[in-house]
PDB file of C-alpha atoms and ligand atoms in Angstrom:
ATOM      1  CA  UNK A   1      21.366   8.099  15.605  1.00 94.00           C
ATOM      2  CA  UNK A   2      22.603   5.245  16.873  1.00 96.00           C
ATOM      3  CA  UNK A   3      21.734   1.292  15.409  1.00 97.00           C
ATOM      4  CA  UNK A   4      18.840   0.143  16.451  1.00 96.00           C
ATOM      5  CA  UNK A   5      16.287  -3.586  16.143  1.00 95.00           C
ATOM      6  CA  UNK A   6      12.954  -3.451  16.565  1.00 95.00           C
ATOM      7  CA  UNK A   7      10.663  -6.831  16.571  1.00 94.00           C
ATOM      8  CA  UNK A   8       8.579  -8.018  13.356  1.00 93.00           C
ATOM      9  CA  UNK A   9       6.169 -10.273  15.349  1.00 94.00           C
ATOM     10  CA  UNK A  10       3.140 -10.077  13.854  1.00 92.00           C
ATOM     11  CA  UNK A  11       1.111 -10.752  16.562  1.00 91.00           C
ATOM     12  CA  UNK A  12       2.234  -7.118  18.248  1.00 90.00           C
ATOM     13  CA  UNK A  13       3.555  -5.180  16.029  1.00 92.00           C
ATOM     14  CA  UNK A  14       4.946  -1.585  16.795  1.00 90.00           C
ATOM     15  CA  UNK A  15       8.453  -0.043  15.019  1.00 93.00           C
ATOM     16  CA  UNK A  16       8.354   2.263  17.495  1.00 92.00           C
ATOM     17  CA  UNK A  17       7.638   4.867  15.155  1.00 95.00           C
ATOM     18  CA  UNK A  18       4.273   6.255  12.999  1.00 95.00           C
ATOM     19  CA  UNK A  19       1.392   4.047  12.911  1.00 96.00           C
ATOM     20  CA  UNK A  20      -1.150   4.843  10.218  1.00 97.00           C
ATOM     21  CA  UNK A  21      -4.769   3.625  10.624  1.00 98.00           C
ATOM     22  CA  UNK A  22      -6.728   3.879   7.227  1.00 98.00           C
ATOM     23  CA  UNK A  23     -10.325   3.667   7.315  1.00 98.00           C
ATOM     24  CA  UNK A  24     -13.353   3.320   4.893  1.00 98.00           C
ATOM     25  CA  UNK A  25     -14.486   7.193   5.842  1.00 97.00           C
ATOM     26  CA  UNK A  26     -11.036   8.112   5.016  1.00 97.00           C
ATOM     27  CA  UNK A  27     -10.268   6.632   1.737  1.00 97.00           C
ATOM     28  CA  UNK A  28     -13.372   5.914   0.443  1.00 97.00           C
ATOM     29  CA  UNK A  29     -13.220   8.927  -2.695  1.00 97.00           C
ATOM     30  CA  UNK A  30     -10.395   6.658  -4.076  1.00 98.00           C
ATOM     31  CA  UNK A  31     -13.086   3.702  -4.982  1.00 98.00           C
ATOM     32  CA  UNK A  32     -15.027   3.664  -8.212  1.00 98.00           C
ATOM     33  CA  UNK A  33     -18.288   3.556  -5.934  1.00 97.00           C
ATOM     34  CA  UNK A  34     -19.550   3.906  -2.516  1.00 97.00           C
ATOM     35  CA  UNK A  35     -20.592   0.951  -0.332  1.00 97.00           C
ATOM     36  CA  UNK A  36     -23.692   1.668   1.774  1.00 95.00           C
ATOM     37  CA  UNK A  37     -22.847  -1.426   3.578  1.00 96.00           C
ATOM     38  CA  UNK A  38     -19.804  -0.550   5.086  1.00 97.00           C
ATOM     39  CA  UNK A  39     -21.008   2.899   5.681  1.00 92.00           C
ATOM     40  CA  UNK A  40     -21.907   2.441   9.348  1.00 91.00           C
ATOM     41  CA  UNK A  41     -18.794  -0.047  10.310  1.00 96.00           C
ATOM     42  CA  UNK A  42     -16.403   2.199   8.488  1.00 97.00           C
ATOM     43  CA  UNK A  43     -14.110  -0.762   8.935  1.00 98.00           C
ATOM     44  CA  UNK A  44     -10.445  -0.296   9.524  1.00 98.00           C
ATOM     45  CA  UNK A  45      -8.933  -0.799   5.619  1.00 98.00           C
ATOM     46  CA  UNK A  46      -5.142  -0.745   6.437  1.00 98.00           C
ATOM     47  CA  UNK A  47      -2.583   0.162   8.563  1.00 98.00           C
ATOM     48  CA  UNK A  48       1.214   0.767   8.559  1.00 98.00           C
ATOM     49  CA  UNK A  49       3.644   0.176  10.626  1.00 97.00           C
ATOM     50  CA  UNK A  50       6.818   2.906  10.198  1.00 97.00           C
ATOM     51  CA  UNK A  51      10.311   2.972  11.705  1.00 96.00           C
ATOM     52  CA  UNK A  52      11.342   5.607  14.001  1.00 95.00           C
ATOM     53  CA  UNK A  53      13.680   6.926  11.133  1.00 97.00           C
ATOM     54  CA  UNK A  54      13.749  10.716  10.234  1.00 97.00           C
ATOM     55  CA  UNK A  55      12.942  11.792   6.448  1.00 97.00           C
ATOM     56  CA  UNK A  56      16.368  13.193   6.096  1.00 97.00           C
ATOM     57  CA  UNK A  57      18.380  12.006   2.916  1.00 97.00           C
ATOM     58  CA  UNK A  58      20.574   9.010   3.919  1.00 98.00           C
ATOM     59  CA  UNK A  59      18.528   7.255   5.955  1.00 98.00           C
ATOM     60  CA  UNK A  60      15.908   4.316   4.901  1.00 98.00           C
ATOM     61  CA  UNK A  61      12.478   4.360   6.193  1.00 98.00           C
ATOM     62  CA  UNK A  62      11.459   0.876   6.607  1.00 98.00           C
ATOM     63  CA  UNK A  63       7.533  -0.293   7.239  1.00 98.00           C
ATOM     64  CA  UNK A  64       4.699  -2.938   7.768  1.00 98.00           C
ATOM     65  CA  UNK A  65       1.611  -2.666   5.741  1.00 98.00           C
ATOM     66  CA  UNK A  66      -1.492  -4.536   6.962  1.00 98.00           C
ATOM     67  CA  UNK A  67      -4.075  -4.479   4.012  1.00 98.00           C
ATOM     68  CA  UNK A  68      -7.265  -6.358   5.354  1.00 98.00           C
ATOM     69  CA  UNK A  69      -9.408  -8.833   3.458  1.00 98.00           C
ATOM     70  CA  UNK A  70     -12.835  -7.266   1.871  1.00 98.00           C
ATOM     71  CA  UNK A  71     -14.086  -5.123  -1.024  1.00 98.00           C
ATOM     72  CA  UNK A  72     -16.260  -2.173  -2.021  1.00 98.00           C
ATOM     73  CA  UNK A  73     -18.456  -3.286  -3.931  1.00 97.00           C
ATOM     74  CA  UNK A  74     -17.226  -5.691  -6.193  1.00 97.00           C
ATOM     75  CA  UNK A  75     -13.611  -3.486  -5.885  1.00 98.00           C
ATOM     76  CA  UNK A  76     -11.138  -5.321  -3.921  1.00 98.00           C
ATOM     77  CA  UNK A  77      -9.227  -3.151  -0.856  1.00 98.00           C
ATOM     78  CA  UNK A  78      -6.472  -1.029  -1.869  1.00 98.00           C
ATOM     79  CA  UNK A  79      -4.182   1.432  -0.160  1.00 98.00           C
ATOM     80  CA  UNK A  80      -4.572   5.381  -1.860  1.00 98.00           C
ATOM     81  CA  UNK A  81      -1.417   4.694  -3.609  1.00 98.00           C
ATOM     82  CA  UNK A  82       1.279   7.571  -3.871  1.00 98.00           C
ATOM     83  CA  UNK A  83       4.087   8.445  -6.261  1.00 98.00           C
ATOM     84  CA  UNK A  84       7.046   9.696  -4.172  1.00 98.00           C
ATOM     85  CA  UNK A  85       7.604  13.508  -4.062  1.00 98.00           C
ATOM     86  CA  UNK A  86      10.938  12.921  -4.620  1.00 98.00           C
ATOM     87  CA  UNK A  87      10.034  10.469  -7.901  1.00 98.00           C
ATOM     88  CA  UNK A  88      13.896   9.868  -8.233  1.00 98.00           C
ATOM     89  CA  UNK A  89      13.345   7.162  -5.357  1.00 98.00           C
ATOM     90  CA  UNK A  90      12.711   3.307  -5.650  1.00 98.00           C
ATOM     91  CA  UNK A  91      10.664   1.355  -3.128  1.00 98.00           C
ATOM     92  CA  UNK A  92      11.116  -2.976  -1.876  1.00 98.00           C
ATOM     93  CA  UNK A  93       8.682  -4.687  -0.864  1.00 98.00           C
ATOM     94  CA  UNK A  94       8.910  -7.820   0.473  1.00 98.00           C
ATOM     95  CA  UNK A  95       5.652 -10.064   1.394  1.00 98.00           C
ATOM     96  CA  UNK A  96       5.238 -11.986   4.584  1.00 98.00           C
ATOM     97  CA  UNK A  97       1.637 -13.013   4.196  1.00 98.00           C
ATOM     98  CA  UNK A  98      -1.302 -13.268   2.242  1.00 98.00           C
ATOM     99  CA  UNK A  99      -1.788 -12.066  -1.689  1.00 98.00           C
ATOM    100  CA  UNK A 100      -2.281  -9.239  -3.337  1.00 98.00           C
ATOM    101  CA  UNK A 101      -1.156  -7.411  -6.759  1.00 98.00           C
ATOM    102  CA  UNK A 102       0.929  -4.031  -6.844  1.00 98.00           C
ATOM    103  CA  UNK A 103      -0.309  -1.735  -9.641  1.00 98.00           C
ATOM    104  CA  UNK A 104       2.420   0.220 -10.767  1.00 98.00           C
ATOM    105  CA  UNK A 105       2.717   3.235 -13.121  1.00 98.00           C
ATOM    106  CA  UNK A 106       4.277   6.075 -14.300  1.00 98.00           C
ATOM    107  CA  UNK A 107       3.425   9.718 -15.226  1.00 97.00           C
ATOM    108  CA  UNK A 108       4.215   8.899 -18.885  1.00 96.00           C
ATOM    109  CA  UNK A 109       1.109   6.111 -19.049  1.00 95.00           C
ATOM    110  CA  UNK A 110       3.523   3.017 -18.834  1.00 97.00           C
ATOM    111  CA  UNK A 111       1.251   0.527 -16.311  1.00 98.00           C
ATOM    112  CA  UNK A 112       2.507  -2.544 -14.914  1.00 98.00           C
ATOM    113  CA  UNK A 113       1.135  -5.178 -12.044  1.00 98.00           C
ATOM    114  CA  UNK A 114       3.184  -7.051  -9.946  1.00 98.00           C
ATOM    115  CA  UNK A 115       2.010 -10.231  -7.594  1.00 98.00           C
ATOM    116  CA  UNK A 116       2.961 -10.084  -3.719  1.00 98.00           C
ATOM    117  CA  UNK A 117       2.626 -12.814  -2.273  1.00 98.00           C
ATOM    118  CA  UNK A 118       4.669 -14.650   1.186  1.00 98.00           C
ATOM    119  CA  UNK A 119       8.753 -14.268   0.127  1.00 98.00           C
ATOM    120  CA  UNK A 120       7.978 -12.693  -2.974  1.00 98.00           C
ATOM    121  CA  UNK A 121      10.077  -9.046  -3.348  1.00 98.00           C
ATOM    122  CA  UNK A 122       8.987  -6.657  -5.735  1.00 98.00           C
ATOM    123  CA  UNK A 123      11.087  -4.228  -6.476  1.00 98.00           C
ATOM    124  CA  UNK A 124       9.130  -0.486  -7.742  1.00 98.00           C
ATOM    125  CA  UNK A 125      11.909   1.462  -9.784  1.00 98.00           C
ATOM    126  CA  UNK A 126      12.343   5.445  -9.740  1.00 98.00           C
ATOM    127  CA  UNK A 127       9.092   7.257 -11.150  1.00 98.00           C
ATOM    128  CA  UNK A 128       6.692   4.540 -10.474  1.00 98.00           C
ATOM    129  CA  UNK A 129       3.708   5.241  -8.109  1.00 98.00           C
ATOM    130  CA  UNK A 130       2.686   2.358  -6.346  1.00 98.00           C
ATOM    131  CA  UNK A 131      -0.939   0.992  -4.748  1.00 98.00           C
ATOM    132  CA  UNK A 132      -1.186  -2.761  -3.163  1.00 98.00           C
ATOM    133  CA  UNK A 133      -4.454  -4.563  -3.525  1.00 98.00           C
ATOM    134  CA  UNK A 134      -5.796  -7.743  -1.538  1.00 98.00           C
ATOM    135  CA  UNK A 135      -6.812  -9.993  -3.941  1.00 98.00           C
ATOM    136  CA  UNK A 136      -7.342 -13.029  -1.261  1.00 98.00           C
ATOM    137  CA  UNK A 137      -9.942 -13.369   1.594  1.00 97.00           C
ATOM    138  CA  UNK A 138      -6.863 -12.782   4.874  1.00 98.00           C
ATOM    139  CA  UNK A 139      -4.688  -9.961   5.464  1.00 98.00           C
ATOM    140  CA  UNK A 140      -2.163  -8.733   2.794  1.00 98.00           C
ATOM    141  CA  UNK A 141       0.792  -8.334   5.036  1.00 98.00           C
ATOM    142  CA  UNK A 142       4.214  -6.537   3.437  1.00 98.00           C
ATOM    143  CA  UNK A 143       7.631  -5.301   4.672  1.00 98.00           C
ATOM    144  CA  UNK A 144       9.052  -1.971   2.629  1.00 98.00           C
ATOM    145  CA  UNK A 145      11.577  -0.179   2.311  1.00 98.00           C
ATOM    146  CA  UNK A 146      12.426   3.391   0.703  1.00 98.00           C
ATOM    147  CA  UNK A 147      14.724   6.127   0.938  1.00 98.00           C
ATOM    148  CA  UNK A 148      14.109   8.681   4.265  1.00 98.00           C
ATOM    149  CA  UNK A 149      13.612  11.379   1.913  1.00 98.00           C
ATOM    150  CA  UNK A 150      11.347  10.193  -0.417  1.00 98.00           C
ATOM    151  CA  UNK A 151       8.216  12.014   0.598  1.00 98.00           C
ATOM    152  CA  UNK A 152       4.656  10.810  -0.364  1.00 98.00           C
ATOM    153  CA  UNK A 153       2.674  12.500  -3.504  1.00 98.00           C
ATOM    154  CA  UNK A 154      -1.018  11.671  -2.651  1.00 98.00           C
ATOM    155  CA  UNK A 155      -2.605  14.322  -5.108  1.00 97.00           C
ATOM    156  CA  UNK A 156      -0.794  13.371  -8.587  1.00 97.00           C
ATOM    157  CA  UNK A 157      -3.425   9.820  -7.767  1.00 97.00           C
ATOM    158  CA  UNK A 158      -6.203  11.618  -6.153  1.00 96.00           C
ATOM    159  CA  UNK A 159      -6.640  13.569  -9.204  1.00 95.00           C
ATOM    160  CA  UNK A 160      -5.983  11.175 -11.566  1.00 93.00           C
ATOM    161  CA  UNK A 161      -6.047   7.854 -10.099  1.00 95.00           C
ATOM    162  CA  UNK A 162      -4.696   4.824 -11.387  1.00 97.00           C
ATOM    163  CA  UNK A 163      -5.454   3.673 -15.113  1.00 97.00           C
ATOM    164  CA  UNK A 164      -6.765   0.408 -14.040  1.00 98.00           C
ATOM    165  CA  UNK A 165      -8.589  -1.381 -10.842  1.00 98.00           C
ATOM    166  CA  UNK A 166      -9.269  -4.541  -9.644  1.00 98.00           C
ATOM    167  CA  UNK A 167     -12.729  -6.171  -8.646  1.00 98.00           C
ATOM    168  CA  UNK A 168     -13.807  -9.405  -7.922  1.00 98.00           C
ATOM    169  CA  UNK A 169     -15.999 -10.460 -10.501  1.00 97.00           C
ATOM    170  CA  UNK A 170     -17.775 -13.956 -10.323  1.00 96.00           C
ATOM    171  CA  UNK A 171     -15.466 -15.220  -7.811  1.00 94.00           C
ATOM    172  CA  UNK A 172     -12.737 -13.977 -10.292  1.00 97.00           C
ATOM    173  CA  UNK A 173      -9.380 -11.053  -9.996  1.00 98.00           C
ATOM    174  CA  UNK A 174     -10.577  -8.889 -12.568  1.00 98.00           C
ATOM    175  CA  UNK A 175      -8.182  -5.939 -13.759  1.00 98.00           C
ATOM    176  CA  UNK A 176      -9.883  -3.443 -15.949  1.00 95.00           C
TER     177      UNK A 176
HETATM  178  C1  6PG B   1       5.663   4.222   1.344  1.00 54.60           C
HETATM  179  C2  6PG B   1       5.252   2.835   0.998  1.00 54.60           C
HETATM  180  C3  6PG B   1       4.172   2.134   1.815  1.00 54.60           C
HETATM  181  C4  6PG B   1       2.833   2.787   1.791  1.00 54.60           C
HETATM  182  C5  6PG B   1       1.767   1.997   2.504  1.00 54.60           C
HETATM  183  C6  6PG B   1       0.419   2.669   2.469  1.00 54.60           C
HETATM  184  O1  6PG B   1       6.226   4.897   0.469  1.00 54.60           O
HETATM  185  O2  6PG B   1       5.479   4.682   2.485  1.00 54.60           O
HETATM  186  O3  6PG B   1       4.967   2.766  -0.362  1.00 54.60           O
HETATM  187  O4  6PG B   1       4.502   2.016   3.098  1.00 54.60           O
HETATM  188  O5  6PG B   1       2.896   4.032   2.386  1.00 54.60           O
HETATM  189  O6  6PG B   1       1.686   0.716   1.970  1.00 54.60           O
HETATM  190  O7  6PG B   1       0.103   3.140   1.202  1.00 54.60           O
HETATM  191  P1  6PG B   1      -0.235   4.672   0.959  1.00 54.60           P
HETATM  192  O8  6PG B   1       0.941   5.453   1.482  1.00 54.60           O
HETATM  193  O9  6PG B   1      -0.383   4.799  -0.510  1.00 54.60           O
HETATM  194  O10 6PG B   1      -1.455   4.997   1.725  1.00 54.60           O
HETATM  195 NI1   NI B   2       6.079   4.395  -1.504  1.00 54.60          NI
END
């Protein structure tokens, strides 16, 4: 492979590489409750953004996740949230716009939340799965970056999900 630069305006995105569209329909089993409003728009959740990288060890996969504004219910959006199949791998994320909160845990019960937020870098350590939330009413917009070979683990959360959420509750973040 040979070095490469791709463009991060916002306006028109595109790494060349995946793009992943997440919709209500698709995701919605990973919300405490079902939203008959948004049943007919199945609106457009997130998306991300991926670098034309392969998943060979080495390499670093970078990405832009667009989490949009707007909640089930009370339950603010959230991405499905993964640990990585490989867990030996960290994750950086780095906002560009918006706010949100990055639950973090591990398979041992430890929980932690971290606030993204424009030039704020969180940093997710080895063994720690990892789901971003939108907290605020415009997009939650993030740059990340992980090792090629990472892998995602999607079932570890869909069986068990994460031990807290987050809902707006009188105008208020509420974790619980
Ligand atoms: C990754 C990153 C990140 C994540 C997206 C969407 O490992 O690829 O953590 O890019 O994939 O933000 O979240 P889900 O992969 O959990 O749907
Ligand atoms: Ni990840």
């Amino acid at each position: 492979m040979r070095p490469f630069t791709v463009s991060m305006n916002l306006d028109n995105i595109n790494f060349n590489g995946n793009h992943i569209v997440r919709r209500y329909e698709d995701i919605k089993s990973i919300f405490k409750s079902t939203d008959i409003s948004l049943e007919g728009k199945n609106p457009v959740i997130y998306e991300v953004f991926e670098s034309p990288v392969p998943e060979q060890q080495g390499h670093l996969i970078f990405l832009v996740t667009i989490l949009y504004p707007g909640k089930v219910n009370e339950e603010f959006f959230m991405t499905k949230g993964h640990y990585h199949t490989v867990e030996n791998t960290a994750e950086v994320y780095l906002g560009i716009k918006g706010k949100g909160l990055i639950l973090c845990q591990t398979k041992s019960g430890d929980f932690e939340v971290a606030e993204i937020s424009e030039n704020r870098v969180v940093y997710i350590p080895p063994f720690w799965a990892h789901r971003a939330v939108n907290i605020f009413d415009e997009p939650l917009i993030f740059f990340g970056i992980y090792p090629a070979h990472a892998g995602h683990d999607y079932e570890t959360i869909a069986q068990s999900g994460f031990v807290k959420r987050v809902f707006s509750k009188n105008g208020r973040v509420v974790i619980e």
